[in-house]
């Protein structure tokens, strides 16, 4: 499903040195046909002009691709915008894209000046020198922006690792403290294959699994564990989980481990649950007590008192998960989701009608 990630389709971006090499190879291979009636000087001129033009053309096209291949940051799903901010930094990215793009008119100017000089030159040594000087100056412009190109390449790698999100599918986000069994649940119910381990912070990025329920393709999102602490103290990985809750979670399954085998107390987990409810007051939050197979009765009773309507499950054995998933899907307002999809479809067909009318 990586094609649903707008950063997954960016074509290969070359480094500064790769662009220079590529343009150089293309320019050497350029073949010119000129009439034998021309003087040697004029034939040289034609060849040098063609080489310079070819060099500039390929250098510009690779720079342009680096920028235009990037999805427009203003039109992305907010989940990707927030993650671009957390993982890459949007201002820095925009600045890098702008700087690379700004090389194009500079290359045009250098090319034009040297083409003029080539037209006026009357011996071939001078012509070769002019062509070499132009290529040298263009290469310097590209090298001067190499840090920006490297930054864009790195941003592409980072962003393309994110999962593909279907913005119009019912979406359940599974959240909670580290090590409570979120990945175990997501793996049990969906196509996702997250790593599961007995230590905290096993999941380091948002993972999306799919399942079919009542003829809907439902997305279930596994998130890294979050701790009960102020937002500004949260690390990049936790903030990625919060972004999934904020922008994707039409319903949240908040998982609690009342056995405390996860390493955090019931009180801490309860307080994070309250915070999640406070942060996202609109979306329903369903609580699942996991690991009840190893929870002592007394601890289970205390948990039940704190959150009376929680589901009780053993994710590792699939116990109670059907009922939990059904309640999660029921909590999603499918009607308004279908209306949104229908609006979207009719806006598309409206667009087609408009463009046909314009023909
Ligand atoms: N006894 C018992 N252990 C479970 C159950 N569910 C998960 N576990 C165990 O709990 C540990 C943590 O499970 P994960 O699914 O990796 O937990 P997580 O919440 O995804 O953890 P992070 O990715 O680190 O946040 C693993 O050792 C699981 O085998 C359960 O229902 N009962
Ligand atoms: Mg996990």
GROMACS .gro file of C-alpha atoms and ligand atoms in nm:
model
  392
    1UNK     CA    1   0.000   0.000   0.000
    2UNK     CA    2   0.304   0.228  -0.014
    3UNK     CA    3   0.162   0.389  -0.329
    4UNK     CA    4  -0.092   0.557  -0.103
    5UNK     CA    5   0.195   0.747   0.052
    6UNK     CA    6   0.241   1.060  -0.161
    7UNK     CA    7   0.616   1.045  -0.094
    8UNK     CA    8   0.636   0.687  -0.220
    9UNK     CA    9   0.613   0.793  -0.584
   10UNK     CA   10   0.894   1.049  -0.600
   11UNK     CA   11   1.135   0.962  -0.883
   12UNK     CA   12   1.505   0.913  -0.811
   13UNK     CA   13   1.678   1.235  -0.708
   14UNK     CA   14   2.046   1.271  -0.800
   15UNK     CA   15   2.319   1.423  -0.587
   16UNK     CA   16   2.509   1.725  -0.719
   17UNK     CA   17   2.799   1.512  -0.848
   18UNK     CA   18   2.562   1.264  -1.012
   19UNK     CA   19   2.382   1.546  -1.194
   20UNK     CA   20   2.712   1.690  -1.319
   21UNK     CA   21   2.835   1.347  -1.437
   22UNK     CA   22   2.504   1.271  -1.604
   23UNK     CA   23   2.494   1.604  -1.788
   24UNK     CA   24   2.858   1.565  -1.887
   25UNK     CA   25   2.802   1.219  -2.038
   26UNK     CA   26   2.501   1.339  -2.233
   27UNK     CA   27   2.687   1.644  -2.362
   28UNK     CA   28   2.989   1.442  -2.483
   29UNK     CA   29   2.764   1.202  -2.672
   30UNK     CA   30   2.580   1.474  -2.856
   31UNK     CA   31   2.614   1.434  -3.230
   32UNK     CA   32   2.600   1.725  -3.468
   33UNK     CA   33   2.550   1.709  -3.839
   34UNK     CA   34   2.686   1.995  -4.032
   35UNK     CA   35   2.745   2.054  -4.395
   36UNK     CA   36   3.094   1.994  -4.533
   37UNK     CA   37   3.069   2.329  -4.702
   38UNK     CA   38   3.106   2.492  -4.361
   39UNK     CA   39   3.448   2.599  -4.242
   40UNK     CA   40   3.617   2.402  -3.966
   41UNK     CA   41   3.567   2.691  -3.729
   42UNK     CA   42   3.195   2.696  -3.794
   43UNK     CA   43   3.167   2.319  -3.749
   44UNK     CA   44   3.346   2.349  -3.417
   45UNK     CA   45   3.114   2.630  -3.317
   46UNK     CA   46   2.808   2.418  -3.392
   47UNK     CA   47   2.949   2.128  -3.191
   48UNK     CA   48   3.049   2.340  -2.891
   49UNK     CA   49   2.712   2.516  -2.887
   50UNK     CA   50   2.531   2.181  -2.899
   51UNK     CA   51   2.749   2.041  -2.617
   52UNK     CA   52   2.687   2.335  -2.392
   53UNK     CA   53   2.314   2.334  -2.462
   54UNK     CA   54   2.293   1.962  -2.395
   55UNK     CA   55   2.487   1.995  -2.069
   56UNK     CA   56   2.264   2.277  -1.946
   57UNK     CA   57   1.945   2.102  -2.058
   58UNK     CA   58   2.018   1.780  -1.866
   59UNK     CA   59   2.148   1.957  -1.557
   60UNK     CA   60   1.832   2.171  -1.543
   61UNK     CA   61   1.602   1.878  -1.605
   62UNK     CA   62   1.752   1.680  -1.313
   63UNK     CA   63   1.726   1.982  -1.081
   64UNK     CA   64   1.368   2.040  -1.191
   65UNK     CA   65   1.281   1.676  -1.130
   66UNK     CA   66   1.420   1.693  -0.778
   67UNK     CA   67   1.177   1.973  -0.698
   68UNK     CA   68   0.873   1.892  -0.908
   69UNK     CA   69   0.878   1.522  -0.815
   70UNK     CA   70   0.806   1.622  -0.457
   71UNK     CA   71   0.435   1.629  -0.366
   72UNK     CA   72   0.303   1.979  -0.314
   73UNK     CA   73   0.336   2.033   0.060
   74UNK     CA   74   0.028   2.254   0.073
   75UNK     CA   75  -0.204   1.987  -0.063
   76UNK     CA   76  -0.107   1.689   0.150
   77UNK     CA   77  -0.322   1.501   0.398
   78UNK     CA   78  -0.261   1.672   0.737
   79UNK     CA   79  -0.114   1.349   0.875
   80UNK     CA   80   0.172   1.369   0.624
   81UNK     CA   81   0.213   1.744   0.679
   82UNK     CA   82   0.254   1.692   1.053
   83UNK     CA   83   0.496   1.405   1.000
   84UNK     CA   84   0.695   1.605   0.746
   85UNK     CA   85   0.724   1.870   1.016
   86UNK     CA   86   0.824   1.623   1.287
   87UNK     CA   87   1.063   1.410   1.082
   88UNK     CA   88   1.209   1.656   0.831
   89UNK     CA   89   1.109   2.015   0.912
   90UNK     CA   90   0.881   2.182   0.658
   91UNK     CA   91   1.055   2.521   0.652
   92UNK     CA   92   1.394   2.362   0.587
   93UNK     CA   93   1.243   2.139   0.319
   94UNK     CA   94   1.073   2.431   0.145
   95UNK     CA   95   1.394   2.630   0.164
   96UNK     CA   96   1.595   2.341   0.011
   97UNK     CA   97   1.343   2.289  -0.269
   98UNK     CA   98   1.339   2.665  -0.342
   99UNK     CA   99   1.718   2.688  -0.344
  100UNK     CA  100   1.750   2.400  -0.592
  101UNK     CA  101   1.483   2.551  -0.816
  102UNK     CA  102   1.657   2.888  -0.810
  103UNK     CA  103   1.962   2.732  -0.975
  104UNK     CA  104   1.768   2.696  -1.301
  105UNK     CA  105   1.754   3.066  -1.403
  106UNK     CA  106   2.118   3.107  -1.299
  107UNK     CA  107   2.214   2.817  -1.526
  108UNK     CA  108   2.011   2.977  -1.807
  109UNK     CA  109   2.195   3.302  -1.763
  110UNK     CA  110   2.539   3.138  -1.767
  111UNK     CA  111   2.443   2.933  -2.073
  112UNK     CA  112   2.313   3.234  -2.265
  113UNK     CA  113   2.618   3.449  -2.191
  114UNK     CA  114   2.854   3.175  -2.304
  115UNK     CA  115   2.648   3.093  -2.611
  116UNK     CA  116   2.683   3.457  -2.712
  117UNK     CA  117   3.058   3.433  -2.659
  118UNK     CA  118   3.069   3.113  -2.868
  119UNK     CA  119   2.893   3.289  -3.153
  120UNK     CA  120   3.149   3.570  -3.149
  121UNK     CA  121   3.461   3.353  -3.106
  122UNK     CA  122   3.665   3.290  -3.418
  123UNK     CA  123   3.914   3.023  -3.324
  124UNK     CA  124   3.841   2.678  -3.191
  125UNK     CA  125   4.069   2.696  -2.891
  126UNK     CA  126   3.872   2.994  -2.772
  127UNK     CA  127   3.546   2.807  -2.834
  128UNK     CA  128   3.651   2.501  -2.635
  129UNK     CA  129   3.770   2.726  -2.355
  130UNK     CA  130   3.437   2.909  -2.349
  131UNK     CA  131   3.239   2.584  -2.345
  132UNK     CA  132   3.455   2.446  -2.064
  133UNK     CA  133   3.424   2.766  -1.866
  134UNK     CA  134   3.046   2.756  -1.898
  135UNK     CA  135   3.029   2.394  -1.783
  136UNK     CA  136   3.261   2.478  -1.494
  137UNK     CA  137   3.042   2.764  -1.380
  138UNK     CA  138   2.724   2.559  -1.412
  139UNK     CA  139   2.887   2.276  -1.215
  140UNK     CA  140   2.983   2.523  -0.941
  141UNK     CA  141   2.622   2.640  -0.917
  142UNK     CA  142   2.507   2.280  -0.879
  143UNK     CA  143   2.781   2.198  -0.627
  144UNK     CA  144   2.691   2.504  -0.422
  145UNK     CA  145   2.344   2.357  -0.372
  146UNK     CA  146   2.465   2.003  -0.300
  147UNK     CA  147   2.363   2.026   0.068
  148UNK     CA  148   2.011   2.113  -0.038
  149UNK     CA  149   2.000   1.820  -0.280
  150UNK     CA  150   2.128   1.587  -0.007
  151UNK     CA  151   1.863   1.720   0.228
  152UNK     CA  152   1.587   1.659  -0.028
  153UNK     CA  153   1.714   1.305  -0.093
  154UNK     CA  154   1.718   1.231   0.279
  155UNK     CA  155   1.369   1.381   0.322
  156UNK     CA  156   1.243   1.158   0.044
  157UNK     CA  157   1.390   0.847   0.208
  158UNK     CA  158   1.246   0.938   0.548
  159UNK     CA  159   0.901   1.027   0.422
  160UNK     CA  160   0.868   0.737   0.179
  161UNK     CA  161   0.908   0.493   0.469
  162UNK     CA  162   0.575   0.612   0.612
  163UNK     CA  163   0.276   0.390   0.555
  164UNK     CA  164   0.018   0.464   0.289
  165UNK     CA  165  -0.305   0.596   0.434
  166UNK     CA  166  -0.646   0.568   0.271
  167UNK     CA  167  -0.804   0.895   0.377
  168UNK     CA  168  -1.160   0.774   0.318
  169UNK     CA  169  -1.149   0.431   0.482
  170UNK     CA  170  -1.278   0.367   0.833
  171UNK     CA  171  -0.974   0.394   1.056
  172UNK     CA  172  -0.907   0.259   1.403
  173UNK     CA  173  -0.597   0.372   1.589
  174UNK     CA  174  -0.454   0.153   1.861
  175UNK     CA  175  -0.268   0.350   2.127
  176UNK     CA  176  -0.140   0.319   2.482
  177UNK     CA  177   0.172   0.288   2.693
  178UNK     CA  178   0.466   0.089   2.555
  179UNK     CA  179   0.457  -0.289   2.589
  180UNK     CA  180   0.084  -0.321   2.662
  181UNK     CA  181   0.016  -0.542   2.355
  182UNK     CA  182  -0.090  -0.296   2.081
  183UNK     CA  183   0.110  -0.470   1.808
  184UNK     CA  184  -0.014  -0.810   1.924
  185UNK     CA  185  -0.372  -0.694   1.869
  186UNK     CA  186  -0.303  -0.529   1.532
  187UNK     CA  187  -0.122  -0.839   1.411
  188UNK     CA  188  -0.404  -1.066   1.528
  189UNK     CA  189  -0.677  -0.879   1.342
  190UNK     CA  190  -0.512  -0.743   1.027
  191UNK     CA  191  -0.263  -0.785   0.745
  192UNK     CA  192   0.007  -0.594   0.933
  193UNK     CA  193   0.315  -0.779   1.057
  194UNK     CA  194   0.452  -0.556   1.334
  195UNK     CA  195   0.735  -0.678   1.555
  196UNK     CA  196   0.626  -0.795   1.897
  197UNK     CA  197   0.863  -0.814   2.191
  198UNK     CA  198   0.858  -0.819   2.567
  199UNK     CA  199   1.042  -0.488   2.595
  200UNK     CA  200   0.902  -0.135   2.558
  201UNK     CA  201   0.936   0.083   2.246
  202UNK     CA  202   0.944  -0.215   2.008
  203UNK     CA  203   0.728  -0.026   1.758
  204UNK     CA  204   0.915   0.280   1.636
  205UNK     CA  205   0.686   0.405   1.363
  206UNK     CA  206   0.323   0.406   1.263
  207UNK     CA  207   0.222   0.078   1.096
  208UNK     CA  208  -0.100   0.024   0.905
  209UNK     CA  209  -0.285  -0.302   0.869
  210UNK     CA  210  -0.604  -0.372   0.678
  211UNK     CA  211  -0.899  -0.598   0.744
  212UNK     CA  212  -1.245  -0.643   0.600
  213UNK     CA  213  -1.541  -0.594   0.830
  214UNK     CA  214  -1.905  -0.578   0.721
  215UNK     CA  215  -1.783  -0.532   0.362
  216UNK     CA  216  -1.571  -0.228   0.454
  217UNK     CA  217  -1.195  -0.219   0.415
  218UNK     CA  218  -1.094  -0.100   0.759
  219UNK     CA  219  -0.750   0.037   0.846
  220UNK     CA  220  -0.608  -0.041   1.187
  221UNK     CA  221  -0.308   0.159   1.291
  222UNK     CA  222  -0.044   0.035   1.529
  223UNK     CA  223   0.140   0.320   1.699
  224UNK     CA  224   0.455   0.345   1.907
  225UNK     CA  225   0.390   0.354   2.281
  226UNK     CA  226   0.338   0.695   2.438
  227UNK     CA  227   0.423   0.802   2.790
  228UNK     CA  228   0.224   1.017   3.022
  229UNK     CA  229   0.424   1.338   3.001
  230UNK     CA  230   0.391   1.689   2.861
  231UNK     CA  231   0.387   1.722   2.483
  232UNK     CA  232   0.710   1.923   2.470
  233UNK     CA  233   0.896   1.640   2.644
  234UNK     CA  234   0.776   1.380   2.394
  235UNK     CA  235   1.027   1.243   2.148
  236UNK     CA  236   0.990   1.213   1.770
  237UNK     CA  237   0.855   0.859   1.790
  238UNK     CA  238   0.585   0.948   2.042
  239UNK     CA  239   0.489   1.254   1.839
  240UNK     CA  240   0.442   1.031   1.537
  241UNK     CA  241   0.191   0.827   1.740
  242UNK     CA  242   0.011   1.146   1.848
  243UNK     CA  243  -0.010   1.260   1.485
  244UNK     CA  244  -0.179   0.929   1.395
  245UNK     CA  245  -0.427   0.980   1.679
  246UNK     CA  246  -0.488   1.338   1.579
  247UNK     CA  247  -0.540   1.297   1.207
  248UNK     CA  248  -0.632   0.935   1.144
  249UNK     CA  249  -0.813   0.802   1.446
  250UNK     CA  250  -1.184   0.806   1.375
  251UNK     CA  251  -1.198   0.574   1.673
  252UNK     CA  252  -0.924   0.497   1.923
  253UNK     CA  253  -0.868   0.166   2.096
  254UNK     CA  254  -0.681   0.268   2.406
  255UNK     CA  255  -0.506  -0.038   2.542
  256UNK     CA  256  -0.430  -0.079   2.909
  257UNK     CA  257  -0.233  -0.358   3.073
  258UNK     CA  258  -0.385  -0.392   3.421
  259UNK     CA  259  -0.135  -0.670   3.507
  260UNK     CA  260   0.132  -0.397   3.491
  261UNK     CA  261   0.364  -0.653   3.325
  262UNK     CA  262   0.426  -0.378   3.068
  263UNK     CA  263   0.629  -0.192   3.334
  264UNK     CA  264   0.391   0.095   3.405
  265UNK     CA  265   0.135   0.126   3.683
  266UNK     CA  266  -0.239   0.124   3.634
  267UNK     CA  267  -0.248   0.481   3.770
  268UNK     CA  268  -0.003   0.607   3.507
  269UNK     CA  269  -0.194   0.431   3.230
  270UNK     CA  270  -0.524   0.572   3.356
  271UNK     CA  271  -0.382   0.922   3.356
  272UNK     CA  272  -0.260   0.886   2.994
  273UNK     CA  273  -0.607   0.760   2.901
  274UNK     CA  274  -0.759   1.075   3.052
  275UNK     CA  275  -0.512   1.288   2.861
  276UNK     CA  276  -0.587   1.118   2.529
  277UNK     CA  277  -0.959   1.178   2.588
  278UNK     CA  278  -0.884   1.542   2.665
  279UNK     CA  279  -0.666   1.585   2.357
  280UNK     CA  280  -0.919   1.427   2.122
  281UNK     CA  281  -1.259   1.503   2.267
  282UNK     CA  282  -1.453   1.435   1.946
  283UNK     CA  283  -1.345   1.084   1.857
  284UNK     CA  284  -1.469   0.787   2.057
  285UNK     CA  285  -1.207   0.617   2.274
  286UNK     CA  286  -1.271   0.253   2.355
  287UNK     CA  287  -1.066   0.100   2.633
  288UNK     CA  288  -0.935  -0.256   2.618
  289UNK     CA  289  -0.779  -0.421   2.922
  290UNK     CA  290  -0.525  -0.661   2.776
  291UNK     CA  291  -0.332  -0.950   2.934
  292UNK     CA  292  -0.617  -1.043   3.162
  293UNK     CA  293  -0.478  -1.399   3.151
  294UNK     CA  294  -0.198  -1.285   3.380
  295UNK     CA  295  -0.377  -1.010   3.573
  296UNK     CA  296  -0.436  -1.095   3.941
  297UNK     CA  297  -0.805  -1.072   4.036
  298UNK     CA  298  -0.748  -0.787   4.281
  299UNK     CA  299  -0.577  -0.572   4.017
  300UNK     CA  300  -0.851  -0.650   3.766
  301UNK     CA  301  -1.114  -0.542   4.017
  302UNK     CA  302  -0.933  -0.211   4.076
  303UNK     CA  303  -0.907  -0.153   3.700
  304UNK     CA  304  -1.278  -0.228   3.655
  305UNK     CA  305  -1.361   0.028   3.921
  306UNK     CA  306  -1.153   0.291   3.744
  307UNK     CA  307  -1.296   0.220   3.395
  308UNK     CA  308  -1.618   0.020   3.427
  309UNK     CA  309  -1.704  -0.019   3.058
  310UNK     CA  310  -1.366  -0.147   2.931
  311UNK     CA  311  -1.334  -0.455   2.709
  312UNK     CA  312  -1.134  -0.741   2.856
  313UNK     CA  313  -0.911  -0.924   2.614
  314UNK     CA  314  -0.616  -1.157   2.574
  315UNK     CA  315  -0.471  -1.024   2.249
  316UNK     CA  316  -0.206  -1.296   2.245
  317UNK     CA  317  -0.476  -1.563   2.222
  318UNK     CA  318  -0.736  -1.369   2.028
  319UNK     CA  319  -0.980  -1.375   2.320
  320UNK     CA  320  -1.237  -1.093   2.317
  321UNK     CA  321  -1.098  -0.925   2.008
  322UNK     CA  322  -1.395  -0.988   1.775
  323UNK     CA  323  -1.631  -0.805   2.007
  324UNK     CA  324  -1.378  -0.523   2.055
  325UNK     CA  325  -1.333  -0.473   1.681
  326UNK     CA  326  -1.706  -0.478   1.623
  327UNK     CA  327  -1.762  -0.205   1.880
  328UNK     CA  328  -1.480   0.000   1.727
  329UNK     CA  329  -1.633  -0.020   1.380
  330UNK     CA  330  -1.979   0.058   1.515
  331UNK     CA  331  -1.839   0.371   1.678
  332UNK     CA  332  -1.724   0.510   1.344
  333UNK     CA  333  -1.975   0.730   1.178
  334UNK     CA  334  -1.983   0.533   0.854
  335UNK     CA  335  -2.269   0.734   0.713
  336UNK     CA  336  -2.080   1.062   0.722
  337UNK     CA  337  -1.777   0.882   0.584
  338UNK     CA  338  -1.982   0.751   0.291
  339UNK     CA  339  -2.123   1.099   0.235
  340UNK     CA  340  -1.768   1.236   0.225
  341UNK     CA  341  -1.670   0.971  -0.032
  342UNK     CA  342  -1.979   1.043  -0.242
  343UNK     CA  343  -1.908   1.419  -0.230
  344UNK     CA  344  -1.554   1.346  -0.340
  345UNK     CA  345  -1.671   1.123  -0.629
  346UNK     CA  346  -1.926   1.377  -0.747
  347UNK     CA  347  -1.665   1.655  -0.732
  348UNK     CA  348  -1.450   1.439  -0.960
  349UNK     CA  349  -1.730   1.377  -1.212
  350UNK     CA  350  -1.823   1.747  -1.190
  351UNK     CA  351  -1.462   1.827  -1.283
  352UNK     CA  352  -1.487   1.593  -1.583
  353UNK     CA  353  -1.812   1.755  -1.700
  354UNK     CA  354  -1.657   2.102  -1.663
  355UNK     CA  355  -1.351   2.009  -1.863
  356UNK     CA  356  -1.568   1.850  -2.135
  357UNK     CA  357  -1.770   2.169  -2.149
  358UNK     CA  358  -1.451   2.361  -2.203
  359UNK     CA  359  -1.345   2.157  -2.503
  360LIG     N1  360   0.025  -1.269   2.882
  360LIG     C1  361   0.001  -1.194   2.777
  360LIG     N2  362   0.102  -1.131   2.713
  360LIG     C2  363   0.072  -1.053   2.608
  360LIG     C3  364  -0.060  -1.035   2.561
  360LIG     N3  365  -0.057  -0.951   2.456
  360LIG     C4  366   0.073  -0.919   2.436
  360LIG     N4  367   0.151  -0.979   2.527
  360LIG     C5  368   0.297  -0.970   2.539
  360LIG     O1  369   0.331  -0.836   2.575
  360LIG     C6  370   0.456  -0.799   2.520
  360LIG     C7  371   0.441  -0.669   2.443
  360LIG     O2  372   0.358  -0.689   2.329
  360LIG     P1  373   0.361  -0.590   2.205
  360LIG     O3  374   0.245  -0.630   2.119
  360LIG     O4  375   0.496  -0.585   2.144
  360LIG     O5  376   0.331  -0.453   2.281
  360LIG     P2  377   0.324  -0.304   2.222
  360LIG     O6  378   0.220  -0.233   2.299
  360LIG     O7  379   0.308  -0.307   2.075
  360LIG     O8  380   0.469  -0.250   2.264
  360LIG     P3  381   0.554  -0.124   2.201
  360LIG     O9  382   0.559  -0.145   2.053
  360LIG    O10  383   0.686  -0.139   2.264
  360LIG    O11  384   0.482  -0.002   2.242
  360LIG     C8  385   0.498  -0.916   2.431
  360LIG    O12  386   0.589  -0.995   2.501
  360LIG     C9  387   0.368  -0.992   2.408
  360LIG    O13  388   0.389  -1.129   2.381
  360LIG    C10  389  -0.165  -1.104   2.631
  360LIG    O14  390  -0.282  -1.094   2.597
  360LIG     N5  391  -0.127  -1.179   2.737
  361LIG    MG1  392   0.432  -0.236   1.930
   0.00000   0.00000   0.00000
